[in-house]
Amino acid sequence: MTPASVKKRACVIGWPIEHSRSPMIHGTWLKQYGIDGAYTREAVQPDDVMDFLAHLSRHGFVGCNVTVPHKEAAYKAADVKHDAARAVGAANTLWIEDGKLHATNTDTYGFMAYLKQKAPNWQQADPRVVVIGAGGAARAIIYGLINGGCDEVIVLNRTEARAEQVRAHFGEKIKLMSWSQCNDAMTGAGLVINATSVGMNSEDCPDVDLTRVDDACVVSDIVYTPLETAFLKAAHDRGLTTVDGLGMLLHQAVPGFEKWFGVRPTVTDDLYQAIADDVRRSQCSSSD
Ligand SMILES: NC(=O)c1ccc[n+]([C@@H]2O[C@H](COP(=O)([O-])OP(=O)(O)OC[C@H]3O[C@@H](n4cnc5c(N)ncnc54)[C@H](OP(=O)(O)O)[C@@H]3O)[C@@H](O)[C@H]2O)c1
């Protein structure tokens, strides 16, 4: 028996998990919408993840988010794999429905929703689209771009074999350019996305020449620590529209919250500022 009054619980699993900002995001929404629910961090070791997910409900959860290094395991563990998870081969959002474990990947939604918010006209001029990276996040973004109507996505990745896997997966709409052709790829670009981890907790920057892109180019970096990466700063200095990684993080949390708690939450400016402050605080303390 599951009385309506039983508090719904969701969590984020990872190893390590202390860094996750998901409890802050979902905790804010639970409070804001007056929902008697809970969202916690659960440290799950790699050896234990399949067992944990097989017994998610017995652990008292209606679903969970999944972070590094469990996204592929979560995909494998799911009984029902939704399209976005299939496209990436990894899952970040799970829920139990009719006794079955469902899996999706909400990074696609998170990226596309925030791109639309920050640069609503990005597609009007049918831009040359360049994705730097070929990891899980790059795949989620490429899936969103193709589904959103892009006829061609140029993909560059340091390890070219991985970019070739992306092309094999998504097909002819992917145009591969070699790492050494980075700057040629930038010529006339209208949307450039850094989907690598370059710039995370450092001042490193993808080595591309932003003077070559279109003046109306939109530049996105999905890294959000720091909030303004060196790549975004270079784009900003060049006068381009920029789309940061924090907004993607906030928007990717929306579908999971709705599945677990039955309310579609809004990403407000206040929430953005609260999480941005937390990122700044952690950056300051790590540089102390
Ligand atoms: N904002 C958000 O909501 C959000 C969501 C998901 C991920 N992310 C961030 O996105 C980044 C990528 O995540 P992921 O899950 O895709 O990771 P991943 O699957 O491990 O892929 C990492 C990517 O970064 C590239 N890379 C790493 N170090 C590099 C270097 N020194 N030079 C050039 N390329 C390098 C890799 O290239 P190789 O293939 O050559 O190794 C690969 O393309 C992470 O920083 C993650 O935190 C943000």
Short mmCIF file of N, CA and C in Angstrom, two decimals, residues 160-256:
data_model
loop_
_atom_site.label_atom_id
_atom_site.label_comp_id
_atom_site.label_asym_id
_atom_site.label_seq_id
_atom_site.Cartn_x
_atom_site.Cartn_y
_atom_site.Cartn_z
N GLU A 160 40.05 11.41 -32.55
CA GLU A 160 39.20 11.41 -33.74
C GLU A 160 38.35 10.14 -33.86
N ALA A 161 38.86 9.03 -33.31
CA ALA A 161 38.09 7.78 -33.38
C ALA A 161 36.74 7.95 -32.67
N ARG A 162 36.73 8.74 -31.61
CA ARG A 162 35.48 8.95 -30.87
C ARG A 162 34.50 9.80 -31.69
N ALA A 163 35.05 10.76 -32.43
CA ALA A 163 34.19 11.57 -33.31
C ALA A 163 33.62 10.68 -34.42
N GLU A 164 34.41 9.73 -34.88
CA GLU A 164 33.92 8.81 -35.92
C GLU A 164 32.77 7.96 -35.39
N GLN A 165 32.83 7.61 -34.09
CA GLN A 165 31.71 6.85 -33.50
C GLN A 165 30.43 7.69 -33.49
N VAL A 166 30.61 8.98 -33.26
CA VAL A 166 29.45 9.88 -33.26
C VAL A 166 28.84 9.91 -34.66
N ARG A 167 29.68 9.99 -35.65
CA ARG A 167 29.19 10.02 -37.05
C ARG A 167 28.49 8.69 -37.38
N ALA A 168 29.08 7.58 -36.92
CA ALA A 168 28.46 6.28 -37.20
C ALA A 168 27.09 6.20 -36.53
N HIS A 169 26.97 6.82 -35.37
CA HIS A 169 25.71 6.75 -34.62
C HIS A 169 24.63 7.67 -35.21
N PHE A 170 25.02 8.91 -35.52
CA PHE A 170 24.02 9.90 -35.95
C PHE A 170 23.88 10.00 -37.47
N GLY A 171 24.86 9.48 -38.20
CA GLY A 171 24.73 9.41 -39.66
C GLY A 171 25.21 10.65 -40.39
N GLU A 172 24.64 10.82 -41.60
CA GLU A 172 25.24 11.75 -42.56
C GLU A 172 25.10 13.22 -42.19
N LYS A 173 24.26 13.55 -41.21
CA LYS A 173 24.17 14.97 -40.82
C LYS A 173 25.40 15.42 -40.04
N ILE A 174 26.22 14.46 -39.65
CA ILE A 174 27.46 14.80 -38.94
C ILE A 174 28.59 14.95 -39.96
N LYS A 175 29.24 16.13 -39.91
CA LYS A 175 30.42 16.32 -40.75
C LYS A 175 31.64 16.37 -39.83
N LEU A 176 32.60 15.50 -40.05
CA LEU A 176 33.76 15.48 -39.17
C LEU A 176 34.86 16.38 -39.72
N MET A 177 35.49 17.13 -38.83
CA MET A 177 36.70 17.85 -39.21
C MET A 177 37.77 17.46 -38.20
N SER A 178 39.03 17.45 -38.65
CA SER A 178 40.08 16.97 -37.75
C SER A 178 40.41 18.06 -36.74
N TRP A 179 40.99 17.64 -35.62
CA TRP A 179 41.37 18.54 -34.53
C TRP A 179 42.26 19.66 -35.06
N SER A 180 43.12 19.33 -36.03
CA SER A 180 44.04 20.33 -36.57
C SER A 180 43.30 21.34 -37.46
N GLN A 181 42.04 21.02 -37.80
CA GLN A 181 41.26 21.94 -38.65
C GLN A 181 40.32 22.81 -37.83
N CYS A 182 40.56 22.87 -36.52
CA CYS A 182 39.68 23.63 -35.62
C CYS A 182 39.37 25.02 -36.15
N ASN A 183 40.38 25.73 -36.58
CA ASN A 183 40.16 27.11 -36.98
C ASN A 183 39.43 27.22 -38.31
N ASP A 184 39.67 26.27 -39.20
CA ASP A 184 38.90 26.27 -40.46
C ASP A 184 37.42 26.07 -40.16
N ALA A 185 37.16 25.20 -39.17
CA ALA A 185 35.75 24.93 -38.81
C ALA A 185 35.06 26.20 -38.32
N MET A 186 35.82 27.11 -37.73
CA MET A 186 35.23 28.33 -37.15
C MET A 186 34.80 29.34 -38.21
N THR A 187 35.37 29.25 -39.41
CA THR A 187 35.11 30.28 -40.41
C THR A 187 33.61 30.36 -40.75
N GLY A 188 33.02 31.48 -40.40
CA GLY A 188 31.60 31.70 -40.71
C GLY A 188 30.63 30.99 -39.78
N ALA A 189 31.14 30.38 -38.70
CA ALA A 189 30.24 29.62 -37.82
C ALA A 189 29.21 30.53 -37.16
N GLY A 190 27.99 29.97 -36.97
CA GLY A 190 26.91 30.75 -36.35
C GLY A 190 26.54 30.21 -34.96
N LEU A 191 26.98 29.00 -34.66
CA LEU A 191 26.77 28.42 -33.32
C LEU A 191 27.96 27.52 -33.03
N VAL A 192 28.68 27.83 -31.96
CA VAL A 192 29.85 27.03 -31.57
C VAL A 192 29.65 26.59 -30.12
N ILE A 193 29.79 25.30 -29.88
CA ILE A 193 29.56 24.77 -28.54
C ILE A 193 30.79 24.03 -28.05
N ASN A 194 31.31 24.44 -26.90
CA ASN A 194 32.35 23.63 -26.26
C ASN A 194 31.65 22.59 -25.40
N ALA A 195 31.69 21.34 -25.84
CA ALA A 195 31.08 20.24 -25.06
C ALA A 195 32.18 19.32 -24.52
N THR A 196 33.40 19.87 -24.40
CA THR A 196 34.48 19.11 -23.75
C THR A 196 34.57 19.59 -22.30
N SER A 197 35.43 18.93 -21.54
CA SER A 197 35.64 19.38 -20.15
C SER A 197 36.76 20.41 -20.06
N VAL A 198 37.29 20.85 -21.21
CA VAL A 198 38.38 21.85 -21.19
C VAL A 198 37.83 23.16 -20.62
N GLY A 199 38.53 23.68 -19.60
CA GLY A 199 38.08 24.93 -18.97
C GLY A 199 37.47 24.68 -17.61
N MET A 200 37.23 23.38 -17.28
CA MET A 200 36.62 23.06 -15.99
C MET A 200 37.67 23.25 -14.90
N ASN A 201 37.33 24.11 -13.94
CA ASN A 201 38.24 24.42 -12.82
C ASN A 201 39.62 24.84 -13.30
N SER A 202 39.68 25.50 -14.46
CA SER A 202 40.98 25.97 -14.95
C SER A 202 40.75 27.14 -15.91
N GLU A 203 41.86 27.75 -16.33
CA GLU A 203 41.72 28.84 -17.31
C GLU A 203 42.01 28.35 -18.71
N ASP A 204 42.01 27.01 -18.88
CA ASP A 204 42.23 26.46 -20.22
C ASP A 204 41.06 26.83 -21.12
N CYS A 205 41.34 26.80 -22.41
CA CYS A 205 40.33 27.25 -23.37
C CYS A 205 40.49 26.41 -24.64
N PRO A 206 39.41 25.97 -25.25
CA PRO A 206 39.58 25.31 -26.55
C PRO A 206 40.37 26.23 -27.48
N ASP A 207 41.34 25.66 -28.17
CA ASP A 207 42.27 26.47 -28.94
C ASP A 207 41.67 26.79 -30.31
N VAL A 208 40.69 27.69 -30.33
CA VAL A 208 40.05 28.05 -31.60
C VAL A 208 40.05 29.57 -31.75
N ASP A 209 40.04 30.00 -33.00
CA ASP A 209 40.14 31.42 -33.32
C ASP A 209 38.73 31.99 -33.52
N LEU A 210 38.25 32.67 -32.48
CA LEU A 210 36.88 33.19 -32.56
C LEU A 210 36.76 34.43 -33.44
N THR A 211 37.90 34.94 -33.92
CA THR A 211 37.77 36.08 -34.84
C THR A 211 37.19 35.63 -36.18
N ARG A 212 37.23 34.31 -36.43
CA ARG A 212 36.75 33.81 -37.73
C ARG A 212 35.24 33.58 -37.80
N VAL A 213 34.58 33.55 -36.63
CA VAL A 213 33.15 33.20 -36.65
C VAL A 213 32.33 34.38 -37.15
N ASP A 214 31.07 34.11 -37.49
CA ASP A 214 30.14 35.14 -37.92
C ASP A 214 29.92 36.14 -36.78
N ASP A 215 29.67 37.40 -37.11
CA ASP A 215 29.46 38.41 -36.06
C ASP A 215 28.22 38.11 -35.22
N ALA A 216 27.28 37.36 -35.79
CA ALA A 216 26.06 37.02 -35.04
C ALA A 216 26.18 35.66 -34.35
N CYS A 217 27.39 35.14 -34.30
CA CYS A 217 27.59 33.79 -33.76
C CYS A 217 27.18 33.70 -32.28
N VAL A 218 26.58 32.58 -31.92
CA VAL A 218 26.25 32.27 -30.52
C VAL A 218 27.29 31.26 -30.04
N VAL A 219 27.91 31.55 -28.89
CA VAL A 219 28.95 30.66 -28.36
C VAL A 219 28.49 30.10 -27.02
N SER A 220 28.54 28.78 -26.92
CA SER A 220 28.10 28.12 -25.69
C SER A 220 29.23 27.29 -25.11
N ASP A 221 29.29 27.27 -23.79
CA ASP A 221 30.23 26.38 -23.09
C ASP A 221 29.44 25.68 -22.02
N ILE A 222 29.43 24.34 -22.04
CA ILE A 222 28.59 23.63 -21.06
C ILE A 222 29.29 23.45 -19.72
N VAL A 223 30.58 23.79 -19.66
CA VAL A 223 31.28 23.79 -18.37
C VAL A 223 30.73 24.96 -17.55
N TYR A 224 30.43 24.72 -16.27
CA TYR A 224 29.90 25.83 -15.45
C TYR A 224 30.73 26.11 -14.20
N THR A 225 31.89 25.46 -14.09
CA THR A 225 32.83 25.83 -13.02
C THR A 225 34.16 26.18 -13.67
N PRO A 226 34.50 27.41 -13.88
CA PRO A 226 33.82 28.63 -13.42
C PRO A 226 32.58 28.96 -14.26
N LEU A 227 31.79 29.89 -13.75
CA LEU A 227 30.56 30.27 -14.45
C LEU A 227 30.88 30.88 -15.81
N GLU A 228 31.88 31.77 -15.82
CA GLU A 228 32.32 32.30 -17.12
C GLU A 228 33.68 31.69 -17.43
N THR A 229 33.68 30.70 -18.31
CA THR A 229 34.94 30.04 -18.67
C THR A 229 35.77 30.99 -19.54
N ALA A 230 37.03 30.62 -19.71
CA ALA A 230 37.91 31.44 -20.56
C ALA A 230 37.35 31.51 -21.99
N PHE A 231 36.71 30.42 -22.41
CA PHE A 231 36.13 30.37 -23.76
C PHE A 231 34.97 31.37 -23.88
N LEU A 232 34.11 31.38 -22.86
CA LEU A 232 32.99 32.33 -22.89
C LEU A 232 33.48 33.77 -22.78
N LYS A 233 34.53 33.95 -22.00
CA LYS A 233 35.07 35.31 -21.85
C LYS A 233 35.60 35.80 -23.20
N ALA A 234 36.31 34.92 -23.92
CA ALA A 234 36.85 35.30 -25.24
C ALA A 234 35.69 35.65 -26.18
N ALA A 235 34.61 34.87 -26.11
CA ALA A 235 33.45 35.15 -26.97
C ALA A 235 32.79 36.47 -26.58
N HIS A 236 32.70 36.70 -25.28
CA HIS A 236 32.11 37.93 -24.77
C HIS A 236 32.94 39.13 -25.22
N ASP A 237 34.26 39.01 -25.09
CA ASP A 237 35.16 40.10 -25.50
C ASP A 237 35.04 40.39 -27.00
N ARG A 238 34.67 39.37 -27.76
CA ARG A 238 34.50 39.53 -29.22
C ARG A 238 33.09 40.07 -29.54
N GLY A 239 32.27 40.28 -28.49
CA GLY A 239 30.94 40.87 -28.67
C GLY A 239 29.88 39.86 -29.08
N LEU A 240 30.13 38.57 -28.84
CA LEU A 240 29.19 37.54 -29.28
C LEU A 240 28.19 37.20 -28.18
N THR A 241 27.05 36.65 -28.56
CA THR A 241 26.06 36.16 -27.58
C THR A 241 26.62 34.88 -26.96
N THR A 242 26.55 34.78 -25.63
CA THR A 242 27.10 33.60 -24.97
C THR A 242 26.00 32.85 -24.19
N VAL A 243 26.18 31.55 -24.11
CA VAL A 243 25.24 30.67 -23.40
C VAL A 243 26.05 29.81 -22.45
N ASP A 244 25.86 30.02 -21.14
CA ASP A 244 26.71 29.33 -20.16
C ASP A 244 26.17 27.94 -19.82
N GLY A 245 27.00 27.20 -19.08
CA GLY A 245 26.63 25.82 -18.73
C GLY A 245 25.68 25.70 -17.55
N LEU A 246 25.62 26.74 -16.70
CA LEU A 246 24.77 26.63 -15.52
C LEU A 246 23.29 26.55 -15.89
N GLY A 247 22.90 27.33 -16.89
CA GLY A 247 21.50 27.29 -17.31
C GLY A 247 21.11 25.90 -17.80
N MET A 248 22.02 25.25 -18.52
CA MET A 248 21.74 23.87 -18.98
C MET A 248 21.54 22.95 -17.79
N LEU A 249 22.40 23.10 -16.78
CA LEU A 249 22.29 22.26 -15.58
C LEU A 249 20.91 22.43 -14.92
N LEU A 250 20.46 23.68 -14.83
CA LEU A 250 19.17 23.94 -14.17
C LEU A 250 18.01 23.38 -15.00
N HIS A 251 18.06 23.61 -16.29
CA HIS A 251 16.95 23.14 -17.14
C HIS A 251 16.91 21.62 -17.24
N GLN A 252 18.09 20.95 -17.21
CA GLN A 252 18.04 19.49 -17.32
C GLN A 252 17.37 18.85 -16.11
N ALA A 253 17.26 19.62 -15.01
CA ALA A 253 16.64 19.07 -13.79
C ALA A 253 15.11 19.09 -13.87
N VAL A 254 14.54 19.89 -14.79
CA VAL A 254 13.08 20.08 -14.84
C VAL A 254 12.30 18.78 -15.09
N PRO A 255 12.64 18.00 -16.14
CA PRO A 255 11.80 16.81 -16.41
C PRO A 255 11.80 15.79 -15.28
N GLY A 256 12.94 15.61 -14.61
CA GLY A 256 13.00 14.65 -13.51
C GLY A 256 12.10 15.06 -12.37
#
